[in-house]
């Protein structure tokens, strides 16, 4: 069985970022009741046995037999590993638990260098299943933490009628994710409405649905179908939608719909577009959040995006925001406690998470001023900033882009035509400073770019509902998610380069050719790649070397010496070429 180990550089030196646990798959045993590397807590309460018939992978697994019938007295296995304070860690395991009277709980206790106890992170529990399922969560080591006691125990919240057994395999505790690339990224070409219908269709317990508008009939029917099969559905929307037919339709089914009509600023928008699925049950493996810019409206087809993220922590953050607007945790809104717009507070215990082994942060408007955060991230760019946005009037973000451009960092993007010259628009100022920013030329549907996305240095991705404006930053109810996964960034880069190429294609907008060609540190427009120097390396957006220079497909290509491309670490060099 192949075990993968990553090496990650941090401020204090080198830290092995793979699995920190010894014998995580229970392949090695000192005897048939003692797995090597693990401490057995109390054999009279929980029996531990080597298992060779019911195995997830490898030669063996671990069978737990809970002998204590009464609730409490939870025991199992513990392993102590070194950690670094402030870092995020992923914990996970595979469990087979097919009885409702018992479950497996996985958690962490933190200790100082001298082993003094600090605190414990919350326990994540298994769910009943007739096969192997994954239990997973992410936790952050507190200040002064030097050791972590990774623990896995049996739990019987209401007691048991007789002894019960369950199985464990493939334990994991480390700073990288054992199963990376779990996030699903969708764009208009992926049929966003159908993806959202699939997301809703998989809800089994709860669905918290928070959308500015949602008039598409098949999406509305998916919400109603979820309600009819017993899913606890709650909806928050903008006050201007309360008389819409889709709201009347779901209300007729008994689904509660709440809005920002209570104020304090009825003219501000409840502009979120997110949904949280199944967080309200006891199963940590089915907690998903849907988030980004897509409004599922009847007859609309725009350049939009969405992310489906399986992550209990992020799902919990979005539900906390939902319930701040809902006014409570129950099935009915509580008007006396509900808060929208400027009345909202920061209710998040943390904004930082670990997603697929990389940092992820979530911010909400107006309490977190997320566009200010985007400006700060932009000001830290080292290689490039590429973006696509519906509306852009935020001066601080415009200043950050101009500052990076003047420091020779490549900046470019596309803005929807409706907002190019709106009051306070940043477009004229960016163009006046020589930055290659263009009116969109989305070729399908309503020909609108509705996305609010950015990629910085081929690593940091920004997405969400907030336009880059004063209202998006400090008035409306909005959200922004920032991820550090290069894999997610590459998928957004492909979308952005497509939007950028459309906007600069001379067959679509001939008057743009001069400004595009004359940017000294920006891209160059060419008809074929054989006009470029023979000594350079040319790659496509996926990093593949282009062999045929004379007749390449239209698109965006990156140009530089092999050394430059290597030094860029896979990010976009400052010079790239658009082929029409």
XYZ file of C-alpha atoms in Angstrom:
580
model
C 0.000 0.000 0.000
C 1.503 3.298 -1.111
C 1.851 6.013 1.510
C 2.396 9.580 0.272
C 4.359 12.161 2.242
C 4.503 15.887 1.467
C 7.258 18.267 2.527
C 6.093 21.803 3.328
C 8.219 24.841 4.230
C 6.969 27.011 7.097
C 8.434 30.015 8.863
C 10.306 28.023 11.468
C 11.802 25.487 9.079
C 10.864 22.206 7.470
C 7.852 20.269 8.647
C 6.754 16.933 7.243
C 3.172 17.607 6.274
C 1.936 14.124 5.448
C 0.357 11.702 7.871
C 1.899 12.198 11.323
C 0.450 8.961 12.697
C 2.459 5.764 13.052
C 0.743 2.625 11.738
C -2.344 4.552 10.547
C -3.762 1.582 8.641
C -3.380 -0.938 11.501
C -1.081 -3.116 9.413
C 1.343 -3.821 12.294
C 0.327 -5.417 15.604
C 2.341 -6.257 18.719
C -0.303 -8.921 19.394
C -3.889 -9.424 18.249
C -5.177 -6.771 20.690
C -2.431 -4.115 20.516
C -1.774 -2.181 17.273
C 1.818 -0.951 17.076
C 2.228 2.752 17.857
C -1.139 3.087 19.609
C -2.096 3.180 23.301
C -5.178 1.212 24.349
C -7.083 3.238 26.972
C -9.272 0.761 28.885
C -9.657 -2.831 27.749
C -12.472 -3.531 30.211
C -14.595 -0.804 28.569
C -13.595 -1.183 24.903
C -11.972 -4.250 23.376
C -9.468 -3.713 20.543
C -8.823 -6.571 18.100
C -6.986 -7.184 14.872
C -9.435 -7.653 11.990
C -8.540 -9.336 8.688
C -11.958 -9.993 7.123
C -13.574 -6.521 7.197
C -10.825 -4.284 5.799
C -10.953 -1.014 3.860
C -7.513 -1.574 2.331
C -4.315 -3.379 3.219
C -3.994 -6.601 5.191
C -5.890 -5.675 8.337
C -8.055 -3.141 10.141
C -9.069 -2.588 13.772
C -12.249 -3.902 15.400
C -13.637 -2.038 18.407
C -16.011 -3.855 20.766
C -17.730 -1.540 23.239
C -18.309 -3.484 26.459
C -19.753 -0.655 28.553
C -23.529 -0.692 28.067
C -24.262 2.577 29.868
C -23.721 5.970 28.247
C -20.411 7.689 28.980
C -17.093 6.028 29.838
C -15.848 6.411 26.271
C -12.541 4.710 25.557
C -10.478 3.553 22.607
C -7.048 4.305 21.100
C -4.718 7.306 21.473
C -1.524 8.309 19.697
C 0.577 11.371 20.577
C 2.254 13.293 17.734
C 4.245 16.548 17.544
C 2.457 19.625 16.171
C 3.144 23.301 15.579
C 0.994 25.975 17.213
C -1.214 27.913 14.829
C -1.184 25.390 11.972
C -4.295 23.716 10.631
C -4.529 19.908 10.694
C -6.819 17.483 8.913
C -8.104 14.480 10.846
C -9.940 11.615 9.220
C -10.530 7.890 9.317
C -12.558 5.184 7.627
C -15.259 3.581 9.754
C -17.779 0.785 9.396
C -20.550 1.413 11.930
C -23.813 -0.398 11.187
C -25.628 -0.065 14.528
C -27.448 3.041 15.827
C -26.568 2.302 19.481
C -22.829 2.926 19.012
C -20.669 5.266 16.992
C -17.013 6.193 16.551
C -15.764 9.603 17.649
C -12.505 11.115 16.379
C -10.935 14.135 18.078
C -7.764 15.819 19.321
C -6.459 16.970 22.714
C -3.716 19.622 22.635
C -0.759 19.689 25.024
C 2.176 21.985 25.759
C 5.806 20.945 25.401
C 5.804 19.602 28.975
C 2.598 17.616 28.168
C 0.357 19.941 30.189
C -3.192 19.785 28.844
C -4.401 22.888 26.937
C -7.777 22.089 25.361
C -9.632 19.649 23.126
C -11.109 20.129 19.678
C -14.657 18.980 19.099
C -15.294 15.317 18.393
C -16.451 14.271 14.919
C -18.701 11.206 14.837
C -19.312 8.348 12.440
C -22.704 7.668 10.918
C -24.541 4.375 10.566
C -23.610 2.650 7.344
C -23.546 -0.827 5.835
C -20.089 -0.119 4.415
C -16.974 1.990 4.858
C -17.481 5.752 5.172
C -15.115 8.635 5.859
C -15.129 10.714 9.055
C -13.189 13.958 8.626
C -12.687 17.444 10.034
C -10.053 20.198 10.217
C -8.716 21.656 13.479
C -6.233 24.375 14.390
C -3.490 23.876 16.962
C -3.863 26.517 19.706
C -1.106 28.781 20.984
C 1.621 26.907 22.907
C 0.579 23.543 21.443
C 3.543 21.202 20.960
C 1.758 17.831 21.071
C -1.574 16.454 19.927
C -3.264 13.377 21.358
C -5.126 11.956 18.378
C -7.929 9.885 19.870
C -10.539 7.540 18.450
C -13.172 6.160 20.826
C -16.548 4.441 20.993
C -19.618 6.445 21.965
C -23.101 5.320 23.051
C -25.057 8.523 23.762
C -28.151 6.684 25.039
C -26.569 3.446 26.207
C -26.682 0.012 24.565
C -28.852 -3.083 24.882
C -25.832 -5.360 24.317
C -22.189 -5.217 23.279
C -21.655 -3.566 19.903
C -18.755 -3.622 17.482
C -17.481 -1.353 14.717
C -14.389 -1.190 12.491
C -11.636 1.359 11.818
C -9.043 1.735 9.078
C -6.793 4.326 7.428
C -6.467 6.934 10.184
C -5.041 10.335 9.210
C -3.705 13.360 11.062
C -1.540 15.905 9.233
C -1.368 19.376 7.686
C -2.229 18.133 4.202
C -5.444 16.477 3.102
C -5.320 12.714 2.396
C -8.008 13.053 -0.281
C -7.281 16.355 -2.091
C -9.294 17.970 -4.865
C -12.704 17.304 -3.344
C -14.105 20.720 -4.280
C -16.339 20.822 -7.332
C -16.003 23.957 -9.476
C -18.759 24.761 -11.993
C -19.162 27.392 -14.688
C -21.928 28.237 -17.163
C -20.737 25.566 -19.596
C -21.307 22.962 -16.854
C -25.078 23.714 -16.703
C -25.117 25.413 -13.319
C -28.830 24.910 -12.719
C -28.526 21.148 -13.201
C -25.562 21.049 -10.834
C -27.603 22.955 -8.225
C -30.561 20.605 -8.709
C -28.203 17.655 -8.090
C -26.907 19.406 -4.959
C -30.431 19.926 -3.605
C -31.460 16.423 -4.642
C -28.812 14.886 -2.390
C -30.124 16.638 0.742
C -31.415 14.126 3.264
C -31.902 16.088 6.475
C -31.640 19.858 6.083
C -31.281 22.576 3.446
C -30.587 26.209 4.311
C -31.108 28.094 1.056
C -30.008 31.761 0.865
C -30.388 33.365 -2.574
C -31.049 36.883 -3.821
C -33.377 35.399 -6.442
C -34.306 31.869 -7.502
C -37.064 31.863 -10.102
C -35.975 28.923 -12.277
C -38.818 26.412 -12.259
C -36.792 23.170 -12.060
C -34.697 24.523 -9.187
C -37.869 25.567 -7.335
C -39.284 22.087 -7.924
C -36.097 20.520 -6.530
C -36.546 22.570 -3.330
C -40.177 21.478 -3.065
C -39.233 17.842 -3.690
C -36.664 18.041 -0.876
C -39.340 19.396 1.466
C -41.779 16.657 0.471
C -39.276 13.910 1.281
C -38.814 15.294 4.783
C -35.820 17.612 4.394
C -35.976 20.595 6.770
C -35.909 23.526 4.317
C -35.397 27.167 5.310
C -35.132 29.998 2.768
C -33.763 33.542 3.045
C -34.142 35.914 0.095
C -34.264 39.621 -0.702
C -37.371 41.579 0.319
C -38.057 42.558 -3.305
C -38.752 38.868 -4.090
C -41.528 38.233 -1.600
C -44.288 38.788 -4.168
C -42.567 36.662 -6.831
C -44.330 33.511 -7.972
C -41.493 31.210 -6.896
C -41.765 32.466 -3.297
C -45.528 32.003 -3.339
C -45.060 28.507 -4.752
C -42.719 27.287 -2.010
C -44.755 28.978 0.715
C -47.836 27.143 -0.535
C -45.950 23.923 0.247
C -45.390 25.025 3.850
C -41.748 26.077 3.389
C -40.808 29.095 5.508
C -39.331 32.045 3.584
C -37.717 34.975 5.360
C -36.249 38.229 4.004
C -34.485 41.458 4.909
C -37.777 43.354 4.928
C -37.329 43.931 8.678
C -34.475 46.332 7.891
C -32.602 48.241 9.122
C -31.918 49.230 5.506
C -34.683 47.895 3.242
C -33.048 49.422 0.156
C -29.869 47.402 0.721
C -29.786 43.940 -0.810
C -29.781 40.469 0.627
C -27.452 39.551 -2.232
C -26.031 36.184 -1.072
C -26.153 33.061 -3.216
C -25.340 30.056 -1.025
C -26.892 26.880 0.314
C -25.882 24.556 3.177
C -26.831 20.888 3.008
C -27.308 18.371 5.850
C -25.248 20.181 8.490
C -28.133 19.883 10.970
C -27.808 16.092 11.312
C -25.177 14.116 13.250
C -23.316 12.957 10.123
C -20.147 14.948 9.463
C -19.503 13.267 6.109
C -22.461 14.808 4.264
C -21.961 18.489 5.179
C -21.759 20.509 1.960
C -21.959 24.171 1.027
C -22.815 25.647 -2.404
C -21.494 29.148 -2.940
C -20.483 31.841 -5.469
C -22.262 34.163 -7.959
C -25.066 32.127 -9.572
C -28.728 33.174 -9.293
C -30.899 30.318 -10.639
C -33.336 32.552 -12.498
C -35.761 31.578 -15.243
C -34.412 32.432 -18.699
C -31.014 33.714 -17.506
C -27.759 32.429 -18.933
C -24.705 34.409 -17.879
C -21.006 33.819 -17.299
C -21.330 32.591 -13.710
C -19.689 30.170 -11.333
C -20.322 28.032 -8.273
C -18.355 25.847 -5.877
C -19.617 22.730 -4.107
C -17.519 22.187 -0.996
C -17.679 19.172 1.342
C -16.469 20.718 4.595
C -18.145 20.772 8.009
C -16.287 23.883 9.156
C -17.166 25.986 6.123
C -20.737 24.668 6.120
C -21.001 25.654 9.785
C -19.685 29.158 9.013
C -22.308 29.686 6.331
C -25.079 28.325 8.526
C -24.052 30.694 11.340
C -24.423 33.570 8.884
C -27.763 32.167 7.706
C -29.069 31.866 11.257
C -27.976 35.398 12.115
C -30.382 36.556 9.413
C -32.974 33.902 10.374
C -32.803 34.998 14.002
C -32.301 31.540 15.514
C -31.685 27.852 14.990
C -35.280 26.648 14.760
C -37.594 25.905 11.843
C -39.276 29.324 12.069
C -37.559 32.730 11.799
C -37.355 34.774 14.991
C -37.946 38.422 14.002
C -36.823 39.841 17.355
C -33.337 38.341 16.917
C -32.929 38.468 13.135
C -30.245 40.809 11.802
C -29.516 42.041 8.297
C -27.189 44.618 6.748
C -25.628 47.080 9.201
C -27.257 45.363 12.192
C -25.219 42.196 11.671
C -22.170 41.278 13.758
C -19.237 38.974 13.232
C -20.598 35.724 14.676
C -17.831 33.460 13.342
C -15.511 31.761 15.848
C -12.970 31.616 12.999
C -12.775 32.746 9.386
C -9.872 30.432 8.529
C -10.117 26.794 7.499
C -8.111 24.094 5.800
C -9.544 22.965 2.465
C -7.872 20.152 0.507
C -4.727 20.803 2.525
C -4.613 24.538 1.734
C -5.902 27.591 3.619
C -9.387 28.908 2.932
C -11.055 31.980 4.437
C -14.646 33.171 4.349
C -15.900 36.725 4.849
C -19.393 38.230 5.055
C -20.720 41.703 4.297
C -21.080 44.152 5.749
C -19.472 43.100 9.040
C -16.208 41.757 7.532
C -15.725 44.319 4.703
C -14.659 41.556 2.272
C -13.731 43.817 -0.659
C -11.191 45.527 1.597
C -9.669 42.067 2.087
C -9.565 41.499 -1.685
C -7.699 44.816 -2.002
C -5.148 43.717 0.587
C -4.613 40.395 -1.183
C -4.185 42.190 -4.508
C -1.578 44.510 -3.001
C 0.465 41.424 -2.054
C 0.522 39.929 -5.577
C 3.985 39.015 -6.849
C 3.385 37.763 -10.409
C -0.089 38.436 -11.749
C -3.689 39.431 -11.023
C -6.381 38.257 -13.460
C -10.064 38.982 -12.804
C -13.610 39.022 -14.133
C -16.295 41.135 -12.456
C -19.849 42.390 -13.016
C -19.430 45.758 -11.221
C -16.238 47.438 -9.989
C -16.315 50.791 -8.139
C -14.159 50.110 -5.052
C -11.362 52.729 -4.976
C -9.136 50.761 -2.599
C -9.081 47.745 -4.889
C -8.463 49.975 -7.895
C -5.532 51.586 -6.039
C -4.073 48.146 -5.253
C -4.225 47.103 -8.918
C -2.593 50.304 -10.103
C 0.117 49.977 -7.462
C 0.935 46.406 -8.486
C 0.971 47.341 -12.191
C 3.391 50.181 -11.520
C 5.626 47.701 -9.657
C 5.730 45.473 -12.781
C 3.206 42.884 -11.605
C 0.925 41.964 -14.507
C -2.706 42.996 -13.906
C -5.590 42.455 -16.309
C -9.248 41.618 -16.424
C -12.732 41.890 -17.865
C -15.663 43.985 -16.596
C -19.274 43.650 -17.674
C -20.261 46.309 -20.175
C -23.108 47.549 -17.946
C -20.671 48.885 -15.354
C -17.804 50.285 -17.401
C -18.802 53.933 -17.064
C -21.199 53.832 -14.122
C -20.782 56.460 -11.442
C -17.539 55.790 -9.622
C -16.483 52.985 -11.992
C -12.810 51.983 -11.779
C -12.584 51.072 -15.481
C -11.594 54.557 -16.799
C -8.954 54.946 -14.104
C -7.440 51.498 -14.701
C -7.280 52.060 -18.468
C -5.747 55.523 -17.974
C -2.920 53.848 -16.050
C -2.268 51.451 -18.926
C -3.767 48.349 -17.325
C -5.266 45.903 -19.872
C -8.868 45.862 -18.658
C -11.629 45.267 -21.202
C -15.359 45.245 -21.759
C -16.680 41.688 -21.741
C -17.682 39.881 -24.921
C -19.433 36.848 -23.435
C -20.782 35.094 -26.557
C -23.731 33.197 -25.051
C -27.065 33.821 -23.351
C -27.593 37.376 -22.167
C -23.936 38.171 -22.982
C -23.272 39.213 -19.380
C -20.325 38.412 -17.144
C -21.924 38.037 -13.723
C -18.905 36.411 -12.013
C -16.978 38.122 -9.215
C -13.712 36.204 -9.444
C -9.980 36.778 -9.260
C -6.849 34.632 -9.338
C -3.608 35.940 -7.818
C -0.233 34.327 -8.606
C -1.888 31.101 -9.873
C -2.560 30.188 -6.264
C -5.114 32.425 -4.521
C -8.702 32.343 -5.805
C -11.400 34.851 -4.845
C -15.080 34.082 -5.497
C -18.456 34.926 -4.012
C -21.555 37.086 -4.347
C -20.063 40.528 -3.630
C -19.444 42.950 -6.467
C -16.386 45.116 -5.873
C -18.284 48.179 -4.729
C -19.064 50.167 -1.624
C -22.443 48.434 -1.335
C -20.889 44.985 -1.801
C -18.309 45.797 0.830
C -20.257 47.595 3.535
C -24.025 47.589 2.947
C -25.465 44.462 1.334
C -25.592 40.959 2.787
C -22.813 39.218 0.820
C -20.120 36.572 1.112
C -16.640 36.020 -0.310
C -14.525 32.875 -0.109
C -10.751 32.931 -0.641
C -8.925 29.653 -1.276
C -5.223 28.888 -1.548
C -5.470 25.658 -3.542
C -3.467 25.712 -6.810
C -5.869 23.124 -8.223
C -8.876 25.389 -7.689
C -6.881 28.343 -9.039
C -6.106 26.511 -12.274
C -9.785 25.872 -12.922
C -10.620 29.540 -12.386
C -7.642 30.588 -14.516
C -9.008 28.593 -17.435
C -12.348 30.404 -17.101
C -10.717 33.827 -16.777
C -8.407 33.372 -19.744
C -11.432 32.373 -21.834
C -13.300 35.530 -20.811
C -10.134 37.604 -21.383
C -9.536 36.122 -24.817
C -13.128 36.812 -25.882
C -12.798 40.429 -24.766
C -9.558 40.989 -26.690
C -10.336 38.983 -29.832
C -10.015 41.403 -32.792
C -12.892 39.729 -34.611
C -15.170 40.703 -31.759
C -13.843 44.084 -30.693
C -11.545 45.492 -33.373
C -11.055 48.834 -31.647
C -9.241 47.085 -28.792
C -6.310 45.811 -30.826
C -4.092 48.874 -30.500
C -4.353 49.238 -26.752
C -3.883 45.544 -26.264
C -0.805 45.275 -28.458
C 0.968 48.263 -26.966
C 1.007 47.262 -23.315
C 4.781 47.105 -22.567
C 4.510 44.476 -19.806
C 1.230 42.923 -20.840
C 0.156 40.399 -23.467
C 0.833 40.506 -27.203
C -1.697 39.733 -29.921
C -0.392 37.447 -32.686
C -1.861 35.434 -35.548
C 0.500 32.487 -35.194
C 3.132 31.398 -32.735
C 5.855 31.002 -35.378
C 6.323 34.778 -35.247
C 7.751 34.448 -31.764
C 11.487 33.909 -31.164
C 12.547 30.311 -31.651
C 14.364 30.173 -28.334
C 11.311 30.559 -26.111
C 9.074 27.945 -24.548
C 5.334 28.263 -25.237
C 2.715 26.589 -23.039
C -1.070 26.603 -23.020
C -3.236 27.505 -20.027
C -2.861 23.966 -18.649
C 0.933 24.159 -18.732
C 1.354 21.871 -21.753
C 4.186 22.740 -24.160
C 2.883 23.788 -27.589
C 4.702 21.900 -30.343
C 2.856 23.288 -33.394
C 3.566 26.992 -33.799
C 1.992 27.674 -37.171
C -1.633 26.687 -36.549
C -2.384 26.748 -32.831
C -5.960 26.873 -31.620
C -7.193 30.367 -30.715
C -6.583 31.117 -27.061
C -4.099 32.354 -24.473
C -0.514 31.077 -24.414
C 2.329 31.749 -21.992
C 5.769 32.612 -23.314
C 9.205 32.554 -21.709
C 12.452 30.686 -21.481
C 12.399 27.276 -19.848
C 14.246 28.803 -16.892
C 11.663 31.572 -16.503
C 8.775 29.138 -16.588
C 10.481 26.945 -14.021
C 11.148 29.914 -11.761
C 7.498 30.929 -12.067
C 6.555 27.665 -10.386
C 3.647 27.101 -12.742
C 2.279 30.646 -12.478
C 1.707 32.944 -15.432
C 4.858 34.765 -16.603
C 4.392 38.491 -17.087
C 4.319 38.059 -20.831
C 1.565 36.068 -22.440
C 0.183 35.943 -25.933
C -3.347 35.905 -27.312
C -3.755 34.046 -30.612
C -6.852 34.959 -32.600
